[in-house]
CSV table of C-alpha atoms (C1' of nucleotides) in Angstrom, one decimal:
chain,number,residue,atom,x,y,z
A,1,UNK,CA,0.0,0.0,0.0
A,2,UNK,CA,1.0,3.6,-0.1
A,3,UNK,CA,0.4,4.3,-3.8
A,4,UNK,CA,-2.8,5.8,-5.1
A,5,UNK,CA,-4.2,6.1,-8.6
A,6,UNK,CA,-3.3,9.4,-10.2
A,7,UNK,CA,-1.6,10.5,-7.1
A,8,UNK,CA,2.1,11.3,-6.4
A,9,UNK,CA,4.3,12.8,-3.8
A,10,UNK,CA,4.1,16.5,-3.4
A,11,UNK,CA,6.9,19.0,-2.5
A,12,UNK,CA,6.7,21.4,0.4
A,13,UNK,CA,6.4,24.4,-1.9
A,14,UNK,CA,2.8,23.2,-2.6
A,15,UNK,CA,2.0,24.6,0.8
A,16,UNK,CA,4.1,27.8,0.6
A,17,UNK,CA,1.4,29.8,-1.2
A,18,UNK,CA,-1.6,31.7,-0.1
A,19,UNK,CA,-4.0,29.8,2.0
A,20,UNK,CA,-7.0,30.7,-0.3
A,21,UNK,CA,-5.1,29.0,-3.1
A,22,UNK,CA,-4.0,25.9,-1.2
A,23,UNK,CA,-7.2,25.2,0.5
A,24,UNK,CA,-9.3,24.1,-2.4
A,25,UNK,CA,-6.3,22.3,-3.9
A,26,UNK,CA,-6.2,20.0,-1.0
A,27,UNK,CA,-9.5,18.4,-1.9
A,28,UNK,CA,-9.0,14.9,-3.2
A,29,UNK,CA,-5.4,14.8,-1.9
A,30,UNK,CA,-4.5,11.9,0.5
A,31,UNK,CA,-2.9,12.4,3.9
A,32,UNK,CA,-1.3,9.3,5.4
A,33,UNK,CA,0.1,8.4,8.8
A,34,UNK,CA,1.9,5.3,9.8
A,35,UNK,CA,2.5,4.5,13.5
A,36,UNK,CA,3.1,1.3,15.4
A,37,UNK,CA,-0.5,0.3,15.1
A,38,UNK,CA,-1.4,0.9,11.6
A,39,UNK,CA,-1.3,2.9,8.3
A,40,UNK,CA,-4.2,5.3,8.0
A,41,UNK,CA,-4.8,7.1,4.7
A,42,UNK,CA,-7.5,9.7,4.4
A,43,UNK,CA,-8.7,11.3,1.1
A,44,UNK,CA,-9.6,14.9,2.0
A,45,UNK,CA,-13.2,15.9,1.1
A,46,UNK,CA,-13.7,19.1,3.3
A,47,UNK,CA,-11.4,21.8,4.4
A,48,UNK,CA,-11.5,25.3,5.8
A,49,UNK,CA,-8.9,28.1,5.3
A,50,UNK,CA,-7.6,30.3,8.2
A,51,UNK,CA,-5.6,33.3,7.1
A,52,UNK,CA,-3.8,34.6,10.2
A,53,UNK,CA,-3.6,38.3,10.7
A,54,UNK,CA,-6.1,39.0,8.0
A,55,UNK,CA,-8.7,36.7,9.5
A,56,UNK,CA,-10.5,37.4,12.8
A,57,UNK,CA,-11.6,33.7,12.9
A,58,UNK,CA,-8.0,32.4,13.0
A,59,UNK,CA,-6.3,31.2,16.1
A,60,UNK,CA,-3.3,33.2,14.9
A,61,UNK,CA,-5.3,36.5,14.5
A,62,UNK,CA,-3.8,38.1,17.6
A,63,UNK,CA,-0.2,36.9,17.2
A,64,UNK,CA,1.8,34.0,18.5
A,65,UNK,CA,0.9,32.1,21.7
A,66,UNK,CA,2.1,28.9,23.1
A,67,UNK,CA,-0.8,27.0,21.6
A,68,UNK,CA,-0.6,28.4,18.0
A,69,UNK,CA,3.2,28.7,17.6
A,70,UNK,CA,3.3,25.9,15.1
A,71,UNK,CA,1.3,28.0,12.6
A,72,UNK,CA,4.2,30.5,12.6
A,73,UNK,CA,6.7,27.8,11.6
A,74,UNK,CA,7.5,26.4,8.1
A,75,UNK,CA,4.6,25.1,5.8
A,76,UNK,CA,3.8,21.5,5.4
A,77,UNK,CA,3.8,20.8,9.1
A,78,UNK,CA,0.9,19.7,11.3
A,79,UNK,CA,-0.8,22.2,13.7
A,80,UNK,CA,-2.8,20.1,16.3
A,81,UNK,CA,-4.8,21.6,19.0
A,82,UNK,CA,-7.2,20.5,21.7
A,83,UNK,CA,-10.7,22.0,22.1
A,84,UNK,CA,-14.0,21.8,24.0
A,85,UNK,CA,-12.1,19.7,26.6
A,86,UNK,CA,-12.7,16.7,24.5
A,87,UNK,CA,-11.5,16.8,20.9
A,88,UNK,CA,-8.4,17.3,18.8
A,89,UNK,CA,-8.3,18.9,15.4
A,90,UNK,CA,-5.6,19.2,12.8
A,91,UNK,CA,-4.5,21.9,10.3
A,92,UNK,CA,-1.8,21.8,7.6
A,93,UNK,CA,0.4,24.8,8.0
A,94,UNK,CA,0.3,26.9,4.9
A,95,UNK,CA,2.1,30.0,3.6
A,96,UNK,CA,5.7,31.4,3.6
A,97,UNK,CA,7.6,31.0,6.8
A,98,UNK,CA,6.1,33.4,9.4
A,99,UNK,CA,2.7,33.6,7.7
A,100,UNK,CA,0.5,31.9,10.2
A,101,UNK,CA,-2.0,30.4,7.7
A,102,UNK,CA,-3.6,27.0,8.2
A,103,UNK,CA,-6.0,24.6,6.5
A,104,UNK,CA,-8.3,22.8,8.9
A,105,UNK,CA,-9.0,19.2,7.7
A,106,UNK,CA,-12.7,18.8,8.4
A,107,UNK,CA,-13.5,15.6,6.7
A,108,UNK,CA,-12.2,12.8,4.5
A,109,UNK,CA,-12.7,9.2,3.3
A,110,UNK,CA,-10.7,6.6,5.1
A,111,UNK,CA,-9.2,4.7,2.1
A,112,UNK,CA,-6.6,2.7,4.1
A,113,UNK,CA,-6.7,1.5,7.7
A,114,UNK,CA,-10.4,1.7,8.2
A,115,UNK,CA,-10.4,-1.3,10.6
A,116,UNK,CA,-8.0,0.5,13.0
A,117,UNK,CA,-9.7,3.9,12.5
A,118,UNK,CA,-13.0,2.3,13.5
A,119,UNK,CA,-11.4,0.8,16.6
A,120,UNK,CA,-10.2,4.3,17.6
A,121,UNK,CA,-13.7,5.9,16.8
A,122,UNK,CA,-15.6,3.2,18.7
A,123,UNK,CA,-13.6,3.2,22.0
A,124,UNK,CA,-16.6,4.6,23.7
A,125,UNK,CA,-19.7,2.5,23.2
A,126,UNK,CA,-22.3,4.2,20.7
A,127,UNK,CA,-26.0,3.9,20.5
A,128,UNK,CA,-26.1,3.8,16.6
A,129,UNK,CA,-23.6,1.9,14.5
A,130,UNK,CA,-20.9,4.1,12.8
A,131,UNK,CA,-21.2,4.1,9.1
A,132,UNK,CA,-18.1,3.8,7.0
A,133,UNK,CA,-18.4,7.4,5.7
A,134,UNK,CA,-18.6,8.6,9.3
A,135,UNK,CA,-15.1,7.4,10.3
A,136,UNK,CA,-13.5,10.8,9.4
A,137,UNK,CA,-16.6,13.1,9.2
A,138,UNK,CA,-15.8,16.2,11.2
A,139,UNK,CA,-12.5,17.6,12.5
A,140,UNK,CA,-12.5,15.7,15.7
A,141,UNK,CA,-13.2,12.5,13.9
A,142,UNK,CA,-10.4,13.1,11.5
A,143,UNK,CA,-7.9,13.5,14.4
A,144,UNK,CA,-9.2,10.5,16.2
A,145,UNK,CA,-9.0,8.3,13.1
A,146,UNK,CA,-5.3,9.3,12.6
A,147,UNK,CA,-4.8,8.6,16.3
A,148,UNK,CA,-3.1,12.0,16.9
A,149,UNK,CA,-2.9,14.1,20.0
A,150,UNK,CA,-1.0,17.2,21.2
A,151,UNK,CA,2.4,15.3,20.9
A,152,UNK,CA,1.9,15.4,17.1
A,153,UNK,CA,1.7,19.2,17.1
A,154,UNK,CA,4.5,20.4,14.9
A,155,UNK,CA,4.9,17.1,13.0
A,156,UNK,CA,6.6,17.4,9.6
A,157,UNK,CA,4.3,16.0,6.9
A,158,UNK,CA,7.4,15.3,4.8
A,159,UNK,CA,9.1,13.1,7.3
A,160,UNK,CA,8.7,10.3,9.8
A,161,UNK,CA,5.1,9.0,10.1
A,162,UNK,CA,3.5,11.3,7.6
A,163,UNK,CA,3.1,11.2,3.8
A,164,UNK,CA,1.1,13.6,1.6
A,165,UNK,CA,0.0,12.7,-1.9
A,166,UNK,CA,-1.4,15.3,-4.4
A,167,UNK,CA,-2.8,15.0,-7.8
A,168,UNK,CA,-0.1,14.3,-10.3
A,169,UNK,CA,-1.0,17.2,-12.7
A,170,UNK,CA,-1.9,19.6,-9.8
A,171,UNK,CA,-5.4,20.0,-11.0
A,172,UNK,CA,-8.0,21.4,-8.5
A,173,UNK,CA,-11.1,19.3,-8.4
A,174,UNK,CA,-14.6,20.8,-8.9
A,175,UNK,CA,-15.9,21.8,-5.5
A,176,UNK,CA,-18.4,23.8,-3.4
A,177,UNK,CA,-17.7,26.9,-1.4
A,178,UNK,CA,-19.5,28.1,1.7
A,179,UNK,CA,-19.3,29.7,5.2
A,180,UNK,CA,-17.1,28.2,7.8
A,181,UNK,CA,-18.5,26.1,10.6
A,182,UNK,CA,-18.5,27.0,14.3
A,183,UNK,CA,-16.7,30.3,13.8
A,184,UNK,CA,-18.4,32.9,16.0
A,185,UNK,CA,-17.8,36.8,15.8
A,186,UNK,CA,-16.6,38.7,12.8
A,187,UNK,CA,-14.7,35.7,11.4
A,188,UNK,CA,-18.1,33.8,11.1
A,189,UNK,CA,-19.4,36.5,8.7
A,190,UNK,CA,-20.6,34.3,5.8
A,191,UNK,CA,-20.2,37.0,3.1
A,192,UNK,CA,-16.6,38.0,4.0
A,193,UNK,CA,-15.2,34.5,5.0
A,194,UNK,CA,-16.8,31.9,2.9
A,195,UNK,CA,-13.6,29.8,3.2
A,196,UNK,CA,-15.0,26.3,3.6
A,197,UNK,CA,-14.4,24.0,0.6
A,198,UNK,CA,-15.8,20.6,0.0
A,199,UNK,CA,-16.4,18.0,-2.6
A,200,UNK,CA,-20.2,18.1,-3.4
A,201,UNK,CA,-20.7,14.4,-3.8
A,202,UNK,CA,-18.7,13.2,-0.8
A,203,UNK,CA,-20.7,11.4,1.8
A,204,UNK,CA,-18.0,12.1,4.4
A,205,UNK,CA,-18.6,15.8,4.4
A,206,UNK,CA,-19.9,17.0,7.7
A,207,UNK,CA,-23.4,18.5,8.0
A,208,UNK,CA,-23.3,22.3,8.1
A,209,UNK,CA,-23.9,24.0,11.5
A,210,UNK,CA,-23.9,27.8,11.5
A,211,UNK,CA,-21.8,29.6,14.2
A,212,UNK,CA,-23.6,31.4,17.0
A,213,UNK,CA,-23.5,35.1,17.2
B,1,DC,C1',-5.9,35.1,39.8
B,2,DC,C1',-10.1,33.9,37.6
B,3,DA,C1',-14.1,33.5,34.5
B,4,DA,C1',-15.5,32.6,30.0
B,5,DC,C1',-15.4,30.0,26.1
B,6,DG,C1',-14.0,27.2,22.2
B,7,DA,C1',-12.2,26.0,14.2
B,8,DT,C1',-17.0,19.7,18.5
B,9,DT,C1',-19.6,15.4,19.0
B,10,DA,C1',-23.2,12.3,20.2
B,11,DA,C1',-27.4,11.7,22.2
B,12,DC,C1',-31.8,13.4,23.5
B,13,DT,C1',-36.7,16.0,23.0
C,1,DG,C1',-33.5,21.9,17.5
C,2,DT,C1',-31.2,21.5,22.0
C,3,DT,C1',-27.8,20.1,25.4
C,4,DA,C1',-24.2,17.7,28.3
C,5,DA,C1',-19.6,16.4,28.4
C,6,DT,C1',-15.1,18.4,29.9
C,7,DC,C1',-10.6,21.2,30.2
C,8,DG,C1',-6.7,24.0,28.3
C,9,DT,C1',-6.1,28.6,26.5
C,10,DT,C1',-7.0,33.2,26.5
C,11,DG,C1',-7.7,37.8,28.0
C,12,DG,C1',-9.1,40.8,31.4
C,13,DT,C1',-8.7,42.2,36.5
DNA sequence: CCAACGATTAACT
DNA sequence: GTTAATCGTTGGT
């Protein structure tokens, strides 16, 4: 495993561009992590762009903190954070060094390692069975399927456990654009920040929930 | 120091 | 549609 039809390895410079250019280009790409337990490969179906100092919805809007310092580092690394006291979520760091841009990976199709991903997602008993397309549906579910936590914050996606596969010809797949999920305040303004991108026909795309005022 | 809240999820009415 | 779960980070005092 590890090779995908029409896909190939990508260089770090793919991520060293503006986040509004990179975010839609991530759709259909495959992110892969191999640890002692398994190899998990996820085909990205939903992302959101966060544009640092020009984005009031971004963690990095008010400058560097201990939590968000990875965003200020080189592109092509993993920004992992913990939220709501329960969940982890992952970004890919985007932009030139020092531009604190990130793409939140909101959903994807688990195309390799689904058995282990399901074990991780079903550690707590559930009332209704988890469908295959629900394994990595939602940011917390993506992180849990990969089995990542805060110790993975800053991981280099071009080394160690991680691989990233883009489309061979760099084509951006047809997609849908809309307002971001769960962003309150000015950054949630749908007209100014419709920076959520998803594949229209993907069943793993999370259901839309508007942010509270 | 402390209070508020969050780039969420799953279950419930 | 509404709400509990659960805690680190953040920003103000």
